[in-house]
Short mmCIF file of N, CA and C in Angstrom, two decimals:
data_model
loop_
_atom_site.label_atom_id
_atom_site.label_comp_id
_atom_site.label_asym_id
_atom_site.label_seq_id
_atom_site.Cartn_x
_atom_site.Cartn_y
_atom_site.Cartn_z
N UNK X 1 -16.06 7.32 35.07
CA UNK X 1 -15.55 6.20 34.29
C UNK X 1 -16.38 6.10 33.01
N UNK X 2 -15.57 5.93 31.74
CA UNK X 2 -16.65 5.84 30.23
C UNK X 2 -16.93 4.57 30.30
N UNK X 3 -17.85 4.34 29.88
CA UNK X 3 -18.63 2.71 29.39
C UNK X 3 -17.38 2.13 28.15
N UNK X 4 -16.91 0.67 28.15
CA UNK X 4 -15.76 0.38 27.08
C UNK X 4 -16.85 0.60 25.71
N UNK X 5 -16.40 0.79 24.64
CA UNK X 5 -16.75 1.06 23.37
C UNK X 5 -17.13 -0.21 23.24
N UNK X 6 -18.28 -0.21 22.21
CA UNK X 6 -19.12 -2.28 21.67
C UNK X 6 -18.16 -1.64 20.33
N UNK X 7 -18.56 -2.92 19.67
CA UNK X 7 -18.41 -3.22 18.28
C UNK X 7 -17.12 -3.37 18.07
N UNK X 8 -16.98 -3.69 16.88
CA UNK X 8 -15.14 -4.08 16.30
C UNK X 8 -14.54 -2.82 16.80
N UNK X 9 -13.35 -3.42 16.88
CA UNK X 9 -12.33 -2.34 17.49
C UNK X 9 -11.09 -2.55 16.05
N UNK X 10 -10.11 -1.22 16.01
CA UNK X 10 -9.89 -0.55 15.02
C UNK X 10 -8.24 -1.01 15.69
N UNK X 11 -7.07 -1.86 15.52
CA UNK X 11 -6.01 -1.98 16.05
C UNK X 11 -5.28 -1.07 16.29
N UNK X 12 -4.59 -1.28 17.35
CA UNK X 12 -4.25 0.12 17.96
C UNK X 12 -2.98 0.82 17.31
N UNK X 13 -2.40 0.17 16.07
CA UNK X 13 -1.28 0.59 15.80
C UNK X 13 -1.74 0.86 14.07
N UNK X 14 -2.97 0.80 13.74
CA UNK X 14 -3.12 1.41 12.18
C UNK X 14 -4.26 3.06 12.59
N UNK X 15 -4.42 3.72 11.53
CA UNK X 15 -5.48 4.90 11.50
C UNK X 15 -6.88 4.28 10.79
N UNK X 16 -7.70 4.94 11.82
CA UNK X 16 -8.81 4.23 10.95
C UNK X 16 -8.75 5.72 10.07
N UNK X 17 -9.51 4.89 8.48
CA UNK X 17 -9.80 5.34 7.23
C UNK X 17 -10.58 6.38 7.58
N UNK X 18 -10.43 7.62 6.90
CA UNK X 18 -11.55 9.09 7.52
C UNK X 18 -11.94 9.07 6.02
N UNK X 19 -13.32 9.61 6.08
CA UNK X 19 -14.11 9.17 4.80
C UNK X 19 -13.85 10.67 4.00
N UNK X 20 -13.76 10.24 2.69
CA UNK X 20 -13.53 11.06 1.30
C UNK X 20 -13.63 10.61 0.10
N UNK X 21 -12.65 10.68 -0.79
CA UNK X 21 -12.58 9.89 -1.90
C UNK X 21 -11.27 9.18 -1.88
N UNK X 22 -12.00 7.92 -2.50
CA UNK X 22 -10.51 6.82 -2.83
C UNK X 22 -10.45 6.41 -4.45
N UNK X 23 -9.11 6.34 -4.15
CA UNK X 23 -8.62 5.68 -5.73
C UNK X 23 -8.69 3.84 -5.29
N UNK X 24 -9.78 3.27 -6.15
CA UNK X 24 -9.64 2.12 -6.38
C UNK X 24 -9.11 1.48 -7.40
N UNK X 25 -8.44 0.36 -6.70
CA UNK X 25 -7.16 -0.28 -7.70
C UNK X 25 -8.21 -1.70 -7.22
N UNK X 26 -6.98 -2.32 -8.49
CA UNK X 26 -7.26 -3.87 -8.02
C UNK X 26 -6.16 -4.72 -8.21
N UNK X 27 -5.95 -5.46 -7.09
CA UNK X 27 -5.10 -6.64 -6.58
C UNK X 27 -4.60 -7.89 -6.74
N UNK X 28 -4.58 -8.39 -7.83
CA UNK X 28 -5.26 -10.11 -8.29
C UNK X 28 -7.15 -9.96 -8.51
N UNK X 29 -7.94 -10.61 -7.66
CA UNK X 29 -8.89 -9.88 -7.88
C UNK X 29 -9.81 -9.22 -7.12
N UNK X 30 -9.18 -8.66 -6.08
CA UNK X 30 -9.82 -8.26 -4.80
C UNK X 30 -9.59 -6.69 -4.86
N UNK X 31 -10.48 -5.54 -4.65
CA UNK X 31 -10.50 -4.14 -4.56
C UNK X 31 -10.03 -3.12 -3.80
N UNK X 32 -9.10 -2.69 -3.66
CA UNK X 32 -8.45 -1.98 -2.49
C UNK X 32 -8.45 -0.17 -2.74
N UNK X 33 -8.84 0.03 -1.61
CA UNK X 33 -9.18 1.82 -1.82
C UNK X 33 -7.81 2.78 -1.43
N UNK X 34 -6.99 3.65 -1.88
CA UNK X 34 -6.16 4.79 -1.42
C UNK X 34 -6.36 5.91 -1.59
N UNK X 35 -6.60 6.56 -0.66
CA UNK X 35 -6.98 8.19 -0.56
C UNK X 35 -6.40 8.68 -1.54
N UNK X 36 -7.40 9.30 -2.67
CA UNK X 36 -6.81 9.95 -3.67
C UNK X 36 -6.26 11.33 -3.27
N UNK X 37 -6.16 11.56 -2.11
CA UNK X 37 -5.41 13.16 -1.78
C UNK X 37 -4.29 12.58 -1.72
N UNK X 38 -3.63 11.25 -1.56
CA UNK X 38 -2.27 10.77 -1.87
C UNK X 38 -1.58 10.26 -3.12
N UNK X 39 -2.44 10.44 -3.97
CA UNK X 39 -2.50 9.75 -5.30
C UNK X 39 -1.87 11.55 -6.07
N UNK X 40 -0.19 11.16 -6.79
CA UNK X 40 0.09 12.05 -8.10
C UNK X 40 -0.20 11.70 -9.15
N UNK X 41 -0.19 10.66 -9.43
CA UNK X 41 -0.57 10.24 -11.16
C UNK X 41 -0.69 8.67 -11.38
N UNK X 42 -0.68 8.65 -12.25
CA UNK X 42 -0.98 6.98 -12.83
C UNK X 42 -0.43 6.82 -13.93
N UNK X 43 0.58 6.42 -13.89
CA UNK X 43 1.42 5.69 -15.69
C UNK X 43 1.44 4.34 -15.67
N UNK X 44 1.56 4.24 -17.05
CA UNK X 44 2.35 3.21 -17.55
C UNK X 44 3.04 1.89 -17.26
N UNK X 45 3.36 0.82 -17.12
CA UNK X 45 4.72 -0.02 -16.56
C UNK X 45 5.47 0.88 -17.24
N UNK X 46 6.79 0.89 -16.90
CA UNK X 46 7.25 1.52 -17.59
C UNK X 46 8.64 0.85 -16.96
N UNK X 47 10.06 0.95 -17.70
CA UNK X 47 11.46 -0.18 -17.17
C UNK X 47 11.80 -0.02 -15.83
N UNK X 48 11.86 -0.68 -15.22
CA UNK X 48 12.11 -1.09 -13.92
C UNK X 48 13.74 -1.17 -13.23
N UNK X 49 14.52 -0.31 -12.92
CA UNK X 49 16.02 -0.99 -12.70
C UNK X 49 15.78 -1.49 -11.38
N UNK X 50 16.45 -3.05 -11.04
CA UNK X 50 16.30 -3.65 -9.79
C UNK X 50 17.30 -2.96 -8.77
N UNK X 51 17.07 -3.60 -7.74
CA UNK X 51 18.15 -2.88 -6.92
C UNK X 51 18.70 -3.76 -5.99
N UNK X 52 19.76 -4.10 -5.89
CA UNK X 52 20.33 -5.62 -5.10
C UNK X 52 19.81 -5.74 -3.43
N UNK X 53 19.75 -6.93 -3.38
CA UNK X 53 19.61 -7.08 -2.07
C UNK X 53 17.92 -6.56 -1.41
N UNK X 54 16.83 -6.72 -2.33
CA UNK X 54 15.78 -5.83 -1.54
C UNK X 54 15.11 -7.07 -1.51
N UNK X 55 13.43 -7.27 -0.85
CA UNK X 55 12.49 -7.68 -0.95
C UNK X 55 12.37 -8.40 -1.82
N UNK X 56 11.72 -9.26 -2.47
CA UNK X 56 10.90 -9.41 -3.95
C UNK X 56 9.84 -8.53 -3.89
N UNK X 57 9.15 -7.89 -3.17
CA UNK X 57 8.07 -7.49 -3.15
C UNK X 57 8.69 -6.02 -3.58
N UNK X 58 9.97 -5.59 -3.19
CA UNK X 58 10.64 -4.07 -3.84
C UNK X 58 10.64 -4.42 -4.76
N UNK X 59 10.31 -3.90 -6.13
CA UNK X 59 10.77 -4.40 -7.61
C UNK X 59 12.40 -3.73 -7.87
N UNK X 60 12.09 -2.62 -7.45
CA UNK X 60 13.61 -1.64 -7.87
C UNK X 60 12.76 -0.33 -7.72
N UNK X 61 13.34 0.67 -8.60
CA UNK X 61 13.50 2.18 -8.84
C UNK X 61 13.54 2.29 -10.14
N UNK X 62 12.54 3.19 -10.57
CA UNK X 62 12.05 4.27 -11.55
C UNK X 62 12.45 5.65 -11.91
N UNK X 63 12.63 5.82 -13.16
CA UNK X 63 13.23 7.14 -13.47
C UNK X 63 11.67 7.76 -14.20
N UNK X 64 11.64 8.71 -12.72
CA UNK X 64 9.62 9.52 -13.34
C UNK X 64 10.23 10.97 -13.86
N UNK X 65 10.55 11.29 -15.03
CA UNK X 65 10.95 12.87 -15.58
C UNK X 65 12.10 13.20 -14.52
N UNK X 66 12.83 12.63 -14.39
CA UNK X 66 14.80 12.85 -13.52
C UNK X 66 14.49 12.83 -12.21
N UNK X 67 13.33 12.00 -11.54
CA UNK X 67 13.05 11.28 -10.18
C UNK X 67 13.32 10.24 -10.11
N UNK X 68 14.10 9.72 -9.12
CA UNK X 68 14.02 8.34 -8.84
C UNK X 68 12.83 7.85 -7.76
N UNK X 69 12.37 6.62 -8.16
CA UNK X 69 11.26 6.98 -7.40
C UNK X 69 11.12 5.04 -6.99
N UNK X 70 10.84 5.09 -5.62
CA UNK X 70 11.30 3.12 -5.33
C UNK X 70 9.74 2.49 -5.65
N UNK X 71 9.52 1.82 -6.03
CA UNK X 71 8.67 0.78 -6.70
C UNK X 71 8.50 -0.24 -6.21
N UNK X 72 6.80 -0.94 -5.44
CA UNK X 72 6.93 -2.08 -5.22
C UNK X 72 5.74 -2.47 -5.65
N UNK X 73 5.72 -3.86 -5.19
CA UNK X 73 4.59 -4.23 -6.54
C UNK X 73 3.53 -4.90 -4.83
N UNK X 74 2.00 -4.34 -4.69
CA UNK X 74 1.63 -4.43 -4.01
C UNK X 74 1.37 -6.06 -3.79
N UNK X 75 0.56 -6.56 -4.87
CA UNK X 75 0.02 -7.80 -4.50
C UNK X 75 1.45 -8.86 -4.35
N UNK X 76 2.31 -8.55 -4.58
CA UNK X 76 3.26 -9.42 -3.59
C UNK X 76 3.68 -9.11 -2.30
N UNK X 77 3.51 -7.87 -2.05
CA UNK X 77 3.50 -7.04 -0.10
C UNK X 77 2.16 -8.18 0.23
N UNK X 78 1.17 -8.02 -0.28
CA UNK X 78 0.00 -8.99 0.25
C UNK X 78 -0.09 -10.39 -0.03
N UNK X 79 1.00 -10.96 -0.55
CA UNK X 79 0.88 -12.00 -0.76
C UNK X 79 -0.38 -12.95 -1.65
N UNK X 80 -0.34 -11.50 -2.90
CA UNK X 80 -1.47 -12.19 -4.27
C UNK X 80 -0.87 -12.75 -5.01
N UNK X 81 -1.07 -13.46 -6.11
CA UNK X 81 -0.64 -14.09 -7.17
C UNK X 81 -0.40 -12.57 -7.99
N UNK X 82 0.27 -12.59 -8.69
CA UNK X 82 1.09 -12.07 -9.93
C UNK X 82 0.52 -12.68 -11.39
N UNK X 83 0.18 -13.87 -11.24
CA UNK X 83 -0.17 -14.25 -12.67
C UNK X 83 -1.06 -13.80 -13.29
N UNK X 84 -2.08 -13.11 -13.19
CA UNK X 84 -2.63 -12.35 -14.01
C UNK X 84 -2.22 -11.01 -14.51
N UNK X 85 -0.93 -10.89 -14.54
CA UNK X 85 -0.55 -9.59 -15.45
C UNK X 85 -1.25 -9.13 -16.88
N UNK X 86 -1.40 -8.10 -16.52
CA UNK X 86 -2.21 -7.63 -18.22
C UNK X 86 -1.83 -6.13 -18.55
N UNK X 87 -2.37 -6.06 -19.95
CA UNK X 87 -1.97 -4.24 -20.26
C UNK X 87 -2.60 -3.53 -19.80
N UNK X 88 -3.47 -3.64 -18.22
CA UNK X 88 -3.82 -2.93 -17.70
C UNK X 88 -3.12 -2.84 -16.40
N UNK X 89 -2.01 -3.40 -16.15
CA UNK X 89 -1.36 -3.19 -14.92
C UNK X 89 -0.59 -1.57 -15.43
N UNK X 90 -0.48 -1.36 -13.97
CA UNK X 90 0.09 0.42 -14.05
C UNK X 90 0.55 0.63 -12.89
N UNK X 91 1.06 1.87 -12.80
CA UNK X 91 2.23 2.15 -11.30
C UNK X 91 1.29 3.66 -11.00
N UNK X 92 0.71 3.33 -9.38
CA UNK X 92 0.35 4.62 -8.77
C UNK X 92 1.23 5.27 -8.60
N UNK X 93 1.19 6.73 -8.58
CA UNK X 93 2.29 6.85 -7.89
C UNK X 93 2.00 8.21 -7.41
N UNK X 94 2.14 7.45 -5.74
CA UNK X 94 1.76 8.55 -3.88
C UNK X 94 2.36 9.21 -3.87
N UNK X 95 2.04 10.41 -3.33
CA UNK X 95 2.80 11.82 -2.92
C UNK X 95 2.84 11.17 -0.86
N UNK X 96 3.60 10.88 -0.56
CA UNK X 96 3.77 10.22 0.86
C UNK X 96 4.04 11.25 1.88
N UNK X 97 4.18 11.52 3.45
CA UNK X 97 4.67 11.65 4.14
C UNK X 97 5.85 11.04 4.84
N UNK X 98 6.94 11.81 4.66
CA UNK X 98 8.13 11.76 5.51
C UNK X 98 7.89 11.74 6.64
N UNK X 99 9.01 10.25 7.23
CA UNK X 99 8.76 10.73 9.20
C UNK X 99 9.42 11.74 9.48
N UNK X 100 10.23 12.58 8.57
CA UNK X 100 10.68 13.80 9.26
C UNK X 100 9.73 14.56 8.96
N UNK X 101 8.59 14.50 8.09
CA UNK X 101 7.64 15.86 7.54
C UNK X 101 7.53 16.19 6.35
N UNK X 102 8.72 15.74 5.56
CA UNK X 102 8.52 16.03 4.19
C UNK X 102 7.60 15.30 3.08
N UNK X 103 8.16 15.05 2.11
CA UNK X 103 6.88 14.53 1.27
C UNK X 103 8.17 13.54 0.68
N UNK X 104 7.54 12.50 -0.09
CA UNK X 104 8.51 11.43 -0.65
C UNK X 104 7.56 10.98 -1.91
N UNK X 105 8.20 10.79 -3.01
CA UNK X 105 7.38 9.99 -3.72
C UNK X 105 7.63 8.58 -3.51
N UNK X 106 6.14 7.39 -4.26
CA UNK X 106 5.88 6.26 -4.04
C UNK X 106 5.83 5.63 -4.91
N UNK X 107 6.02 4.28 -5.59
CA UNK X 107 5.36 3.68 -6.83
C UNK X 107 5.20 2.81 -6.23
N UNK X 108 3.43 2.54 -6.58
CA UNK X 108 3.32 0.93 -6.82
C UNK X 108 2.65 0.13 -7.84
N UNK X 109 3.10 -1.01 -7.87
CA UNK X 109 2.30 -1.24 -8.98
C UNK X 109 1.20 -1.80 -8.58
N UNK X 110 0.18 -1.98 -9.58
CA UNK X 110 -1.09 -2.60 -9.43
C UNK X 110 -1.72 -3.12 -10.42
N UNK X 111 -2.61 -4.35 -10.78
CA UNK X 111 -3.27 -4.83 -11.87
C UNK X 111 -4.59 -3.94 -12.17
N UNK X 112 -4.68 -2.77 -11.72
CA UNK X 112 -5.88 -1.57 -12.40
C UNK X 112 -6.19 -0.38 -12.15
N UNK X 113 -6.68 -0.13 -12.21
CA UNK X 113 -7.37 1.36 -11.61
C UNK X 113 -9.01 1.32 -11.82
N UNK X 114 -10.12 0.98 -11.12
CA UNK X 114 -11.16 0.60 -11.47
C UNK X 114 -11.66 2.51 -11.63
N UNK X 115 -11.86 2.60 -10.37
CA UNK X 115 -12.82 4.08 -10.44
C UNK X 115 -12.17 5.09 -9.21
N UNK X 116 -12.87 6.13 -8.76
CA UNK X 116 -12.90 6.64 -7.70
C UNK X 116 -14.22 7.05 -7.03
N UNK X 117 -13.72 6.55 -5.95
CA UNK X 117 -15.21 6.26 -5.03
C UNK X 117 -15.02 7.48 -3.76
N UNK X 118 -16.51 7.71 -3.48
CA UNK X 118 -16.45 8.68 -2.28
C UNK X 118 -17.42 7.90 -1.27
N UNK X 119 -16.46 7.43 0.17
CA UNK X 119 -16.91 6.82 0.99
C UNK X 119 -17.19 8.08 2.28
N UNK X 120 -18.34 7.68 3.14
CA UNK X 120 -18.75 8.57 3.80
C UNK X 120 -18.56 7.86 5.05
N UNK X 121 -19.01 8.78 6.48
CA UNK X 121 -18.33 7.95 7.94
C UNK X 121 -19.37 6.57 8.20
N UNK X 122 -20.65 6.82 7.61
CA UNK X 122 -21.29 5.67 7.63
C UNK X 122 -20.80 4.76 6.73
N UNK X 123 -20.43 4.76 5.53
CA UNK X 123 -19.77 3.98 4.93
C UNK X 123 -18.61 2.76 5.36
N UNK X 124 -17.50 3.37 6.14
CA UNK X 124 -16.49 3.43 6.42
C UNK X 124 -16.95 2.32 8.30
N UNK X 125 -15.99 0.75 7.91
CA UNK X 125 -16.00 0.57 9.46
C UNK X 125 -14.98 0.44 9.98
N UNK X 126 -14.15 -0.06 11.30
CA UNK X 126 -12.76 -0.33 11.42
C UNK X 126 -12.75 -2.09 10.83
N UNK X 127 -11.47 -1.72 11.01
CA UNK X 127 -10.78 -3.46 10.27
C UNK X 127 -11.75 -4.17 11.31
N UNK X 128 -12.13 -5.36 10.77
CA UNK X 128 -12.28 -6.51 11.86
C UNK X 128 -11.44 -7.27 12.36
N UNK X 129 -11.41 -7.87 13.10
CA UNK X 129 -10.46 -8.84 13.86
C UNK X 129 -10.66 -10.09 12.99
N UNK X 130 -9.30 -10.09 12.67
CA UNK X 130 -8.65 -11.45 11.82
C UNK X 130 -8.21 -12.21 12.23
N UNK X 131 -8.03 -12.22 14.08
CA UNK X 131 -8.06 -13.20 14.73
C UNK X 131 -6.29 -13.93 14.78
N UNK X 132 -5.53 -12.79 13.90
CA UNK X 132 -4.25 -13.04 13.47
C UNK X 132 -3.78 -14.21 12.49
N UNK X 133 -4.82 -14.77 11.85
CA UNK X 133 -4.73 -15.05 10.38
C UNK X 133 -4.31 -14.38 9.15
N UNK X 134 -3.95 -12.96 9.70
CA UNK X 134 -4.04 -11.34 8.37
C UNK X 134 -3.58 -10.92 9.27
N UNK X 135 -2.05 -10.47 8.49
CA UNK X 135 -1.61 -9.25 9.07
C UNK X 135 -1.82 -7.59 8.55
N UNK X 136 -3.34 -7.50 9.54
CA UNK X 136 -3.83 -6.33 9.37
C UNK X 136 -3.62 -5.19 9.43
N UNK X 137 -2.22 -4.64 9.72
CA UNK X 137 -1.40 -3.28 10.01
C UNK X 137 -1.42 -2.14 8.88
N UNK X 138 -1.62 -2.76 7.95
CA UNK X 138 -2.06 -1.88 6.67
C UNK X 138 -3.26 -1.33 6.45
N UNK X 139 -4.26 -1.95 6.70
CA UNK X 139 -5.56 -1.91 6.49
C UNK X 139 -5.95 -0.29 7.15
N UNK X 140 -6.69 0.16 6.87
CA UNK X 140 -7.12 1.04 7.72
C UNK X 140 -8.55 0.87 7.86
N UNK X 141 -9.22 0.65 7.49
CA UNK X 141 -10.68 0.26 7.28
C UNK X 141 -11.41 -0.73 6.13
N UNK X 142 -12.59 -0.79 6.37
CA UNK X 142 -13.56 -1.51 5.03
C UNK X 142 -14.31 -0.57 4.85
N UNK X 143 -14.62 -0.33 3.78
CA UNK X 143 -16.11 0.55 3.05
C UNK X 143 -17.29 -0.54 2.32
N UNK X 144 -18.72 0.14 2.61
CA UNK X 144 -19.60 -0.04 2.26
C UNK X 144 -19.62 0.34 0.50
N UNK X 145 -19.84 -0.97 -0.23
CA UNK X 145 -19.87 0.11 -1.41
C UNK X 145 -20.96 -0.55 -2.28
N UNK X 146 -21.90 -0.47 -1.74
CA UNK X 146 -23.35 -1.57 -2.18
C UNK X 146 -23.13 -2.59 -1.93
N UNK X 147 -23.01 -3.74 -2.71
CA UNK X 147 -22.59 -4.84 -2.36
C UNK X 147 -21.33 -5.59 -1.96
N UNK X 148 -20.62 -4.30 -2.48
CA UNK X 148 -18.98 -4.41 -2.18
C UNK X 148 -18.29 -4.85 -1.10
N UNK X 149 -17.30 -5.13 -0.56
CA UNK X 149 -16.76 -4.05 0.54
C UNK X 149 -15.69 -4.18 -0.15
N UNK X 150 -14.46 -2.68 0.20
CA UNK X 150 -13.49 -2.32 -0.32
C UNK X 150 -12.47 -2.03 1.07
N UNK X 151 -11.23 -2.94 0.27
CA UNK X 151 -10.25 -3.13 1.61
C UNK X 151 -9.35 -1.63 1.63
N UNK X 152 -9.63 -0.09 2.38
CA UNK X 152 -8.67 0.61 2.25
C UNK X 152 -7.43 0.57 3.49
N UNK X 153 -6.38 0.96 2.52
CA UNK X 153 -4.96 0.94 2.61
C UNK X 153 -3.99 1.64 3.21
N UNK X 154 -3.19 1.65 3.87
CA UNK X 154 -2.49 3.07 4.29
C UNK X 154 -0.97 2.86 3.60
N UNK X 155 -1.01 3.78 2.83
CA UNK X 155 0.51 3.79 2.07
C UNK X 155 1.77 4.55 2.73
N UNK X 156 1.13 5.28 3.65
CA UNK X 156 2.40 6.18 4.71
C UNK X 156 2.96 5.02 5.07
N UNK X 157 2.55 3.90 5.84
CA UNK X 157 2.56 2.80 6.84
C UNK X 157 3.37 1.22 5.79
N UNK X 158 2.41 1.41 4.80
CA UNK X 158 3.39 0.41 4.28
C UNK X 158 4.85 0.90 3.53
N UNK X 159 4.57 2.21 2.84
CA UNK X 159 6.80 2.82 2.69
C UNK X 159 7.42 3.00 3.92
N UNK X 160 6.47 3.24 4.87
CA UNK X 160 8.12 3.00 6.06
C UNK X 160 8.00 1.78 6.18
N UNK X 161 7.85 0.78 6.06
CA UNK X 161 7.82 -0.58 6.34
C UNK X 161 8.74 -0.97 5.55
N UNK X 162 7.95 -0.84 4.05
CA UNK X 162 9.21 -1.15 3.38
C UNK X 162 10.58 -0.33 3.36
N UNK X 163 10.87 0.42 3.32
CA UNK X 163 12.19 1.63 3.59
C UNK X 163 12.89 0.96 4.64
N UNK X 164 12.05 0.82 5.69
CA UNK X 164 12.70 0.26 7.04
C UNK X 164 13.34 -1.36 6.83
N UNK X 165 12.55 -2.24 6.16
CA UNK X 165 13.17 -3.38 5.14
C UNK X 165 14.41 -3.15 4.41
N UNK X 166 14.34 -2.16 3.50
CA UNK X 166 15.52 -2.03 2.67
C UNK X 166 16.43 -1.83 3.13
N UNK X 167 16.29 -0.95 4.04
CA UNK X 167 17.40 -0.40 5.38
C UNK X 167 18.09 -1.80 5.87
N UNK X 168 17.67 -2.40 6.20
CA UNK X 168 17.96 -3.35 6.97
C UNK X 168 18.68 -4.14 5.91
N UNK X 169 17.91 -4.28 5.11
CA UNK X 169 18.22 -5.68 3.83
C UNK X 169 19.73 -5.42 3.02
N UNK X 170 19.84 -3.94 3.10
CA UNK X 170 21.01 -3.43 2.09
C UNK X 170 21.77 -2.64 2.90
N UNK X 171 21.94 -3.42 4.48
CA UNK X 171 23.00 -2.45 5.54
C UNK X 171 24.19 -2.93 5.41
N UNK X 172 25.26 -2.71 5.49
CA UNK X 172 27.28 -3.31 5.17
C UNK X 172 26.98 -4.33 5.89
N UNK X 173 26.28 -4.91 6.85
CA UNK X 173 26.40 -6.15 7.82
C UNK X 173 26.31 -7.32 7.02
N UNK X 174 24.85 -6.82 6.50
CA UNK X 174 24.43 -7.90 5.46
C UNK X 174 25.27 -7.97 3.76
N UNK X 175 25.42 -7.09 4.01
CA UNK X 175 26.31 -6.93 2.32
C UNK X 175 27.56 -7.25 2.52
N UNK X 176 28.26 -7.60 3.72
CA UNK X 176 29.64 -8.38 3.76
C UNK X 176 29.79 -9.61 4.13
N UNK X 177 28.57 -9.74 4.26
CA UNK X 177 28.15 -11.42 4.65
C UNK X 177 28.66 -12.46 3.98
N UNK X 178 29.23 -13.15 4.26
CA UNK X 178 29.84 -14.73 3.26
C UNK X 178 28.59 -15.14 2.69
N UNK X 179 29.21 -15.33 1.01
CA UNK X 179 27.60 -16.01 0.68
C UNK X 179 27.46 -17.51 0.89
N UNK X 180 26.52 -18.04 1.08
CA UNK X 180 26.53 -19.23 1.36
C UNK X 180 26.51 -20.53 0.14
#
């Protein structure tokens, strides 16, 4: 029989964060890390076409060089304020995994791009228990970053979430619905 594991435990339905380098963004004003091996580029805002029936938190779809590519704006998935928009907001944009295997592109937006950081396994702890105040399913870990800590993210986990939203949000059931 193993002895149960001490310390915070890591929820059983996210990955904990494996240490490398992250692309740090920022949120309103809180720091969030994404594995820059998922990170293609970083532009611009750039025009936005909406797309009926999604989220608020979906903005719409992007035309990246004759890609369409779906767009959401993170700190409203997390429920940040928006009001600090500035000319430093910009759209990541993830090279993702398909649940069939393939690759998908991602946009999101974000109010920055601070740096890129290389967190190590000591660095790196599991989520803590939020006691279900935070819905922590995204999270994959916290990093040590001197005085920091940096909330990293799992972006596989939040596009099927959202995808699986849109799905739902823009199915004929709902789109023949009497409006009210």
């Amino acid at each position: 029989m193993t002895a149960p594991a001490s310390g915070p435990q890591t929820p059983s339905h996210t990955t904990m964060a494996q240490p490398g380098k992250y692309l740090i963004v920022t949120l309103g004003r809180e720091s969030y890390g994404i594995p820059v091996l998922k990170v293609r580029e970083i532009i611009r805002l750039c025009p936005i076409t909406p797309v009926a029936n999604m989220p608020p938190h979906v903005r719409g779809v992007i035309n990246l060089r004759g890609k369409i590519i779906p767009l959401v704006d993170l700190r409203l998935r997390f429920g940040l304020s928006t009001e600090d928009d500035n000319d430093r907001n910009c759209i990541v944009v993830a090279q993702l995994t398909g649940s069939s295997g393939g690759s998908r592109l991602y946009g999101t937006i974000v109010n920055g791009v601070e740096e890129v950081a290389h967190f190590t396994a000591e660095d790196i702890e599991p989520t803590p228990d939020f006691g279900g105040a935070i819905d922590a399913q995204f999270i994959t870990g916290m990093a040590k970053s001197g005085p920091l800590v940096r909330t990293l993210i799992d972006l596989d986990r939040i596009a099927s979430a959202d995808m699986a939203t849109a799905a739902v949000a823009s199915s004929p059931a709902e789109a023949s619905a009497p409006a009210s």
